[in-house]
Every structure is written in C-alpha cells, then in structure tokens.
Amino acid sequence: NTFVTGIFRAWFALEEPDTAIYLSALLIVIVLVLLMLERWQRKNIRIASLKYSPLSPRRITGKWMQWFILVVLLVPIALGFIIPLAQLIYWAFLTAAQVFNTDFLYISFQSLGIGLVTALITIWFALGLIYFSKWNNLVSVRNVSKIGILGYAMPGAVIAIGVMIPTLALDKWIIGMMEQHFGLNIGFLIHGSMVALVYAYMVRFLAVAYHPIESSGQKISKSIPDSSKMLGIGNIRTLFRIELPLMKSGVLSAFILVFVDVMKELPLTLILKPYQVNTLAVKAYEYASDERVMEAALPSLFIIATAAIPIIFLNRLQVTD
C-alpha cells in the first residue's frame, strides 16, 4: 500500500473524505520536508566552469561482444515498450468492434480539447510567474514563483483534494449569498466543473511549463531587453515583440510537455472530472477496473499515439536547435 492508494480507498471505497484529507496533508508535509532538506543540502554548492577534452569513442572489437551489448540494450526497450505495445495492438484488433464507436471518438476529442486548453493556460501562467518575479525586486514575489511550481512534487490525488476543498467552500458561500439576497438556488458553479479541473491541472503541471520557458529565457542576452527598455519600450511590449519570438522553441516545448502530461493524468481526473466529461485515461481505467483489460487497449493506444507524435516533434525541434 502507498499513500495514494490509501487516499483513493478512503475517498471512494470507505467514503471517508476526512481520512483522505488527513492522509493528503501528511503526504504534503513529508514532501515539503524532503524538498527543504534537498535545498539545504546543496545551498552552498557552486557550479564551476571546467575545461575538459571530449571523449573519443572506442570501437568494440569482436562480433560476440557487439551482439552481447546490442542484446543488453534491447532488453529494456523490448520489455518496457515493444512487447507491451504489440500486446495492446493485438487486443485492440480483437475488441475494436465493441470499443471504437461514436462515444469513443467523443471521449477522444474531449481529451484532446482538455489537453490543448490546459497547456495553453499553463504556459501563460508560467510566463507570468517567470517575468513578474523577474521584473519585481521583492523577495516575496520570487518566493511565490518558487512555491507555485511545487505542485509537480505532489501526487495528483493530493492536488485534487487540495483544489476540491476551497472550490467547495467558495461555491457554498456563493450559493448562500444568492439565496439570501436574491432567493435563487444556483447550484455549484466551480466545484465539479471544467474550471476546477483545468485549474487543478495547471497547479499540477505548472513546473513542467516553467522550467523549459525559464531555461529558454536565460539563453537570451540581458542586453537585448535592456536595449529595448532604453528605447522607451515597456516590459510587456518587450516580452511580446522581442523575447517571446526568441524563445519560441522553449514555449513550444513547454506546451507539448504539459499536453502530454494532461493526456495521461488519471488520479486527479478521476476525482475532479465533471459527470458529463470523460478522458481516454479514465476510460482505460474503467475498462481495467471492470476486468475488461482487452477493451482498455484501444484507449491506451490512443494515449500513446497522442503522446508519441508531439514528443517526436519535440525531439526533432531540439535537434534542429
């Protein structure tokens, strides 16, 4: 058993949300302590510029040794990707007639739409965190930007419960205000909606967008935005007209990485998704939990395809850069 399985069991099977919240809080404390210890351990480390001579490759002689090394390298690829993929393709052919229908296509387009919208919103928030802290000299603003990217260190179930509590409290306050002043029963507006789900995704994967954009921005010479400001152009115009075009590869990388992570995220989606919304990851989980593992192959293959194509494009982009 793990913390995440305990949280799921308490939330879904035992129907004890207080226990799930307690376990989530305890897990957050453990993760934060580990992160603080890691930062403290390397606080005095400095990176030195070292001169080194490039390594020259050594050609392996002997046909048996060459074949041995090839087999050793192929074993993890075969066991971790080729054999499972072949099994999924075989099962998909057997169950395509039952699984592939209009509902499945609708779920696929829903997953793609959620992934694209979330990736777009997340990169804009990452840009805001990076540049607002860069333009501001206050230490508190910089600390907020560092805290904002800690969501990736938390399990999806913990993020989901952490988002659910304030959204539920806010909705109850809005419902009470509307009933008291206008006599209207409007129901939940945020809790159980796409707004809460996309917000939770953004909290979870903000670090995934933050680091590629930050590293891409660090490659831009400081003299370029400084020259723009000397000519009377403000920070926001400088960002949009000069800096963003120069780091488009980093922004595109962040967009692709967030999209791929959202497509395969399961625990957070299971807890927060609206009733009328479904994703490929949740559909595969539903088939597997109903002991219909063969039917889970087709949505799993769609997840692999939608993740592999952008990753291949991203690798080609990094090679050309």
XYZ file of N, CA, C and O in Angstrom, residues 191-316:
504
model
N -17.184 24.048 -8.234
C -16.947 22.666 -7.804
C -17.592 21.689 -8.785
O -18.763 21.821 -9.144
N -16.815 20.706 -9.248
C -17.339 19.737 -10.190
C -17.483 20.260 -11.606
O -18.230 19.688 -12.399
N -16.765 21.331 -11.940
C -16.838 21.919 -13.270
C -15.489 21.810 -13.963
O -14.473 21.450 -13.369
N -15.457 22.173 -15.258
C -14.220 22.171 -16.007
C -13.235 23.211 -15.483
O -12.019 23.043 -15.619
N -13.751 24.276 -14.887
C -12.872 25.317 -14.344
C -11.986 24.730 -13.246
O -10.759 24.938 -13.232
N -12.580 23.979 -12.327
C -11.808 23.366 -11.242
C -10.831 22.323 -11.783
O -9.688 22.230 -11.309
N -11.254 21.549 -12.783
C -10.381 20.516 -13.344
C -9.168 21.129 -14.037
O -8.026 20.704 -13.811
N -9.401 22.147 -14.881
C -8.291 22.793 -15.582
C -7.371 23.508 -14.597
O -6.146 23.486 -14.743
N -7.951 24.125 -13.567
C -7.127 24.775 -12.547
C -6.234 23.766 -11.822
O -5.049 24.015 -11.578
N -6.791 22.603 -11.505
C -6.003 21.563 -10.837
C -4.880 21.059 -11.748
O -3.754 20.835 -11.292
N -5.187 20.882 -13.040
C -4.135 20.507 -13.989
C -3.022 21.553 -14.006
O -1.836 21.220 -14.054
N -3.411 22.811 -13.999
C -2.426 23.891 -14.061
C -1.520 23.865 -12.825
O -0.303 24.017 -12.931
N -2.111 23.669 -11.649
C -1.316 23.570 -10.414
C -0.376 22.371 -10.489
O 0.797 22.450 -10.100
N -0.872 21.275 -11.017
C -0.085 20.025 -11.074
C 1.094 20.138 -12.030
O 2.184 19.647 -11.730
N 0.884 20.771 -13.193
C 1.899 20.738 -14.247
C 2.520 22.102 -14.538
O 3.127 22.281 -15.602
N 2.390 23.034 -13.615
C 2.990 24.345 -13.837
C 4.515 24.251 -13.937
O 5.142 24.941 -14.750
N 5.118 23.387 -13.132
C 6.583 23.224 -13.182
C 7.035 22.680 -14.534
O 8.134 23.006 -15.002
N 6.197 21.841 -15.171
C 6.548 21.266 -16.469
C 6.685 22.369 -17.517
O 7.554 22.295 -18.400
N 5.846 23.399 -17.420
C 5.949 24.529 -18.348
C 6.983 25.552 -17.892
O 7.625 26.210 -18.712
N 7.153 25.684 -16.582
C 8.012 26.727 -16.014
C 9.476 26.531 -16.419
O 10.136 27.464 -16.890
N 9.993 25.334 -16.245
C 11.433 25.105 -16.425
C 11.891 25.242 -17.884
O 12.936 25.874 -18.132
N 11.186 24.690 -18.889
C 11.641 24.928 -20.270
C 11.600 26.403 -20.669
O 12.520 26.888 -21.353
N 10.556 27.116 -20.237
C 10.470 28.538 -20.582
C 11.563 29.321 -19.877
O 12.195 30.216 -20.464
N 11.808 29.017 -18.603
C 12.847 29.720 -17.854
C 14.222 29.480 -18.457
O 15.008 30.422 -18.643
N 14.539 28.228 -18.779
C 15.855 27.929 -19.355
C 16.015 28.554 -20.735
O 17.109 29.013 -21.098
N 14.923 28.606 -21.507
C 14.990 29.245 -22.812
C 15.184 30.756 -22.681
O 15.924 31.366 -23.455
N 14.536 31.355 -21.679
C 14.712 32.792 -21.464
C 16.092 33.151 -20.971
O 16.601 34.253 -21.257
N 16.741 32.252 -20.239
C 18.084 32.524 -19.733
C 19.126 32.561 -20.841
O 20.214 33.108 -20.651
N 18.809 31.966 -21.991
C 19.742 31.995 -23.118
C 19.747 33.343 -23.831
O 20.653 33.617 -24.617
N 18.735 34.168 -23.588
C 18.668 35.480 -24.228
C 19.599 36.446 -23.493
O 19.545 36.551 -22.269
N 20.429 37.112 -24.231
C 21.349 38.069 -23.622
C 20.575 39.188 -22.933
O 19.578 39.697 -23.472
N 21.026 39.550 -21.745
C 20.341 40.594 -20.975
C 20.371 41.932 -21.684
O 19.526 42.798 -21.438
N 21.347 42.135 -22.554
C 21.460 43.415 -23.255
C 20.311 43.655 -24.237
O 19.985 44.799 -24.551
N 19.681 42.560 -24.707
C 18.595 42.730 -25.692
C 17.377 43.401 -25.064
O 16.916 44.433 -25.569
N 16.787 42.851 -23.959
C 15.664 43.577 -23.354
C 16.074 44.924 -22.761
O 15.271 45.866 -22.770
N 17.318 45.042 -22.265
C 17.771 46.329 -21.729
C 17.818 47.391 -22.814
O 17.443 48.549 -22.591
N 18.273 47.016 -24.013
C 18.299 47.972 -25.127
C 16.891 48.392 -25.519
O 16.646 49.555 -25.843
N 15.956 47.438 -25.481
C 14.570 47.756 -25.795
C 13.990 48.748 -24.797
O 13.294 49.700 -25.180
N 14.303 48.558 -23.517
C 13.787 49.475 -22.491
C 14.415 50.848 -22.607
O 13.778 51.875 -22.332
N 15.686 50.913 -23.027
C 16.336 52.211 -23.221
C 15.694 53.011 -24.345
O 15.732 54.241 -24.352
N 15.075 52.307 -25.280
C 14.373 52.977 -26.384
C 12.944 53.346 -26.016
O 12.172 53.789 -26.870
N 12.564 53.128 -24.759
C 11.254 53.553 -24.292
C 10.160 52.511 -24.417
O 8.981 52.827 -24.228
N 10.521 51.254 -24.732
C 9.519 50.192 -24.846
C 9.381 49.514 -23.491
O 10.376 49.160 -22.862
N 8.142 49.335 -23.029
C 7.891 48.759 -21.707
C 8.180 47.267 -21.636
O 8.478 46.620 -22.651
N 8.061 46.746 -20.431
C 8.375 45.333 -20.206
C 7.475 44.398 -21.002
O 7.938 43.421 -21.597
N 6.149 44.679 -21.006
C 5.203 43.764 -21.658
C 5.404 43.771 -23.172
O 5.422 42.714 -23.822
N 5.593 44.967 -23.762
C 5.833 45.032 -25.211
C 7.160 44.370 -25.572
O 7.280 43.706 -26.594
N 8.168 44.544 -24.723
C 9.457 43.885 -24.960
C 9.305 42.368 -24.930
O 9.894 41.655 -25.753
N 8.501 41.867 -23.973
C 8.277 40.425 -23.872
C 7.614 39.878 -25.129
O 8.067 38.878 -25.695
N 6.554 40.540 -25.591
C 5.780 40.015 -26.715
C 6.481 40.236 -28.061
O 6.372 39.385 -28.952
N 7.187 41.328 -28.212
C 7.760 41.654 -29.512
C 9.193 41.144 -29.691
O 9.628 40.948 -30.819
N 9.915 40.952 -28.590
C 11.330 40.583 -28.718
C 11.628 39.232 -28.058
O 12.166 38.322 -28.704
N 11.281 39.089 -26.776
C 11.717 37.905 -26.034
C 10.947 36.643 -26.420
O 11.545 35.570 -26.571
N 9.628 36.731 -26.539
C 8.848 35.536 -26.894
C 9.253 34.950 -28.244
O 9.400 33.722 -28.356
N 9.443 35.763 -29.312
C 9.914 35.162 -30.572
C 11.271 34.480 -30.450
O 11.531 33.484 -31.134
N 12.147 34.976 -29.561
C 13.472 34.387 -29.414
C 13.442 33.063 -28.650
O 14.355 32.245 -28.796
N 12.432 32.884 -27.809
C 12.362 31.629 -27.033
C 11.134 30.815 -27.413
O 10.566 30.101 -26.584
N 10.758 30.864 -28.679
C 9.575 30.134 -29.134
C 9.757 28.620 -29.002
O 8.794 27.893 -28.750
N 11.003 28.135 -29.167
C 11.219 26.694 -29.027
C 10.970 26.243 -27.593
O 10.406 25.160 -27.362
N 11.380 27.039 -26.598
C 11.122 26.700 -25.204
C 9.644 26.730 -24.865
O 9.146 25.859 -24.139
N 8.924 27.715 -25.398
C 7.485 27.814 -25.148
C 6.761 26.635 -25.794
O 5.853 26.041 -25.198
N 7.156 26.291 -27.013
C 6.530 25.161 -27.699
C 6.832 23.854 -26.964
O 5.960 22.979 -26.839
N 8.056 23.702 -26.457
C 8.402 22.514 -25.676
C 7.537 22.412 -24.427
O 7.037 21.328 -24.081
N 7.348 23.547 -23.731
C 6.503 23.559 -22.540
C 5.069 23.170 -22.882
O 4.434 22.394 -22.159
N 4.555 23.690 -23.995
C 3.187 23.379 -24.421
C 3.029 21.880 -24.675
O 2.069 21.254 -24.211
N 3.972 21.273 -25.381
C 3.891 19.850 -25.715
C 3.994 18.989 -24.461
O 3.229 18.024 -24.279
N 4.905 19.325 -23.566
C 5.096 18.522 -22.356
C 3.857 18.564 -21.455
O 3.454 17.537 -20.901
N 3.263 19.747 -21.293
C 2.049 19.854 -20.478
C 0.908 19.079 -21.131
O 0.152 18.365 -20.453
N 0.772 19.195 -22.449
C -0.289 18.482 -23.168
C -0.169 16.971 -22.962
O -1.161 16.291 -22.679
N 1.041 16.443 -23.078
C 1.258 15.002 -22.911
C 0.932 14.574 -21.482
O 0.282 13.535 -21.250
N 1.355 15.361 -20.499
C 1.084 15.006 -19.100
C -0.410 15.020 -18.791
O -0.911 14.173 -18.051
N -1.130 15.997 -19.340
C -2.582 16.078 -19.106
C -3.289 14.885 -19.742
O -4.216 14.313 -19.153
N -2.852 14.476 -20.924
C -3.496 13.360 -21.617
C -3.428 12.067 -20.804
O -4.347 11.255 -20.844
N -2.347 11.861 -20.048
C -2.188 10.588 -19.325
C -2.458 10.707 -17.833
O -2.296 9.723 -17.107
N -2.856 11.873 -17.353
C -3.130 12.039 -15.916
C -4.421 11.312 -15.539
O -5.464 11.499 -16.163
N -4.362 10.481 -14.483
C -5.535 9.696 -14.083
C -6.082 10.058 -12.711
O -7.275 10.378 -12.606
N -5.295 10.029 -11.616
C -5.902 10.216 -10.280
C -6.626 11.549 -10.137
O -7.749 11.599 -9.624
N -5.988 12.622 -10.591
C -6.605 13.939 -10.477
C -7.905 13.996 -11.280
O -8.912 14.551 -10.827
N -7.880 13.439 -12.483
C -9.070 13.463 -13.351
C -10.205 12.653 -12.739
O -11.378 13.063 -12.808
N -9.897 11.503 -12.165
C -10.935 10.662 -11.567
C -11.694 11.392 -10.463
O -12.915 11.256 -10.340
N -10.990 12.176 -9.664
C -11.616 12.827 -8.511
C -12.379 14.085 -8.924
O -13.470 14.352 -8.412
N -11.852 14.852 -9.877
C -12.393 16.187 -10.155
C -13.228 16.296 -11.425
O -13.868 17.329 -11.632
N -13.210 15.309 -12.292
C -13.886 15.485 -13.584
C -15.393 15.638 -13.402
O -16.004 14.973 -12.561
N -16.015 16.534 -14.184
C -17.481 16.628 -14.165
C -18.118 15.334 -14.661
O -17.479 14.534 -15.362
N -19.393 15.146 -14.321
C -20.074 13.893 -14.650
C -20.171 13.674 -16.156
O -20.103 12.549 -16.636
N -20.360 14.749 -16.916
C -20.551 14.597 -18.355
C -19.238 14.576 -19.131
O -19.248 14.487 -20.359
N -18.121 14.662 -18.452
C -16.805 14.715 -19.092
C -16.074 13.407 -18.823
O -16.132 12.863 -17.725
N -15.369 12.918 -19.849
C -14.566 11.714 -19.699
C -13.291 11.883 -20.511
O -13.245 12.681 -21.447
N -12.260 11.144 -20.155
C -10.991 11.195 -20.882
C -10.564 9.786 -21.240
O -11.107 8.799 -20.726
N -9.569 9.697 -22.113
C -9.072 8.384 -22.517
C -8.449 7.632 -21.345
O -8.614 6.411 -21.218
N -7.739 8.345 -20.484
C -7.121 7.693 -19.324
C -8.180 7.124 -18.391
O -8.046 5.991 -17.893
N -9.235 7.888 -18.146
C -10.305 7.414 -17.274
C -11.043 6.241 -17.921
O -11.404 5.272 -17.246
N -11.253 6.302 -19.238
C -11.947 5.213 -19.932
C -11.141 3.924 -19.860
O -11.688 2.832 -19.607
N -9.832 4.017 -20.060
C -8.985 2.825 -19.937
C -9.026 2.274 -18.513
O -9.080 1.051 -18.308
N -9.037 3.175 -17.523
C -9.118 2.739 -16.124
C -10.450 2.054 -15.844
O -10.505 1.041 -15.122
N -11.539 2.576 -16.384
C -12.854 1.984 -16.158
C -12.918 0.573 -16.739
O -13.452 -0.353 -16.111
N -12.385 0.400 -17.963
C -12.350 -0.944 -18.550
C -11.518 -1.894 -17.696
O -11.919 -3.044 -17.430
N -10.346 -1.439 -17.268
C -9.462 -2.308 -16.493
C -10.052 -2.652 -15.136
O -9.938 -3.793 -14.672
N -10.701 -1.678 -14.480
C -11.297 -1.941 -13.169
C -12.502 -2.870 -13.277
O -12.849 -3.550 -12.312
N -13.155 -2.914 -14.445
C -14.252 -3.847 -14.683
C -13.755 -5.203 -15.191
O -14.564 -6.010 -15.656
N -12.424 -5.407 -15.102
C -11.789 -6.644 -15.559
C -12.015 -6.880 -17.054
O -12.110 -8.019 -17.522
N -12.061 -5.789 -17.818
C -12.133 -5.845 -19.280
C -10.826 -5.263 -19.820
O -10.814 -4.231 -20.493
N -9.734 -5.950 -19.526
C -8.409 -5.424 -19.839
C -8.205 -5.308 -21.347
O -7.563 -4.367 -21.833
N -8.741 -6.240 -22.112
C -8.570 -6.189 -23.562
C -9.232 -4.951 -24.149
O -8.705 -4.326 -25.069
N -10.399 -4.557 -23.612
C -11.081 -3.362 -24.106
C -10.313 -2.080 -23.763
O -10.477 -1.062 -24.422
N -9.477 -2.147 -22.726
C -8.686 -0.969 -22.345
C -7.535 -0.712 -23.312
O -6.880 0.331 -23.229
N -7.268 -1.629 -24.224
C -6.116 -1.492 -25.121
C -6.281 -0.326 -26.088
O -5.329 0.430 -26.325
N -7.482 -0.147 -26.651
C -7.672 0.891 -27.666
C -7.500 2.299 -27.094
O -6.757 3.104 -27.668
N -8.169 2.659 -25.973
C -7.887 3.989 -25.418
C -6.435 4.148 -24.983
O -5.874 5.247 -25.092
N -5.795 3.072 -24.531
C -4.380 3.165 -24.161
C -3.523 3.466 -25.382
O -2.580 4.271 -25.318
N -3.832 2.834 -26.507
C -3.082 3.100 -27.734
C -3.287 4.533 -28.213
O -2.354 5.159 -28.732
N -4.489 5.054 -28.052
C -4.737 6.444 -28.438
C -3.910 7.392 -27.569
O -3.396 8.401 -28.058
N -3.788 7.081 -26.278
C -2.957 7.909 -25.393
C -1.502 7.856 -25.845
O -0.805 8.890 -25.904
N -1.022 6.657 -26.184
C 0.360 6.505 -26.646
C 0.585 7.308 -27.919
O 1.607 8.003 -28.074
N -0.374 7.240 -28.854
C -0.212 7.948 -30.126
C -0.214 9.464 -29.929
O 0.633 10.179 -30.481
N -1.173 9.955 -29.136
C -1.251 11.404 -28.925
C -0.073 11.926 -28.111
O 0.237 13.120 -28.174
N 0.594 11.061 -27.352
C 1.792 11.478 -26.620
C 3.042 11.319 -27.467
O 3.949 12.159 -27.403
N 3.107 10.257 -28.277
C 4.330 9.978 -29.030
C 4.547 10.973 -30.163
O 5.683 11.412 -30.395
N 3.477 11.342 -30.866
C 3.637 12.249 -32.013
C 4.191 13.602 -31.581
O 5.166 14.095 -32.176
N 3.641 14.268 -30.538
C 4.261 15.531 -30.105
C 5.677 15.365 -29.576
O 6.524 16.236 -29.786
N 5.962 14.250 -28.886
C 7.310 14.038 -28.350
C 8.318 13.866 -29.488
O 9.450 14.386 -29.423
N 7.946 13.145 -30.543
C 8.831 13.005 -31.710
C 9.098 14.369 -32.331
O 10.238 14.713 -32.682
N 8.040 15.172 -32.460
C 8.202 16.531 -32.993
C 9.106 17.369 -32.095
O 9.950 18.130 -32.572
N 8.954 17.225 -30.773
C 9.782 17.968 -29.820
C 11.241 17.559 -29.930
O 12.142 18.421 -29.899
N 11.509 16.266 -30.069
C 12.895 15.805 -30.234
C 13.532 16.346 -31.506
O 14.694 16.760 -31.502
N 12.770 16.369 -32.584
C 13.290 16.928 -33.834
C 13.561 18.413 -33.686
O 14.529 18.953 -34.229
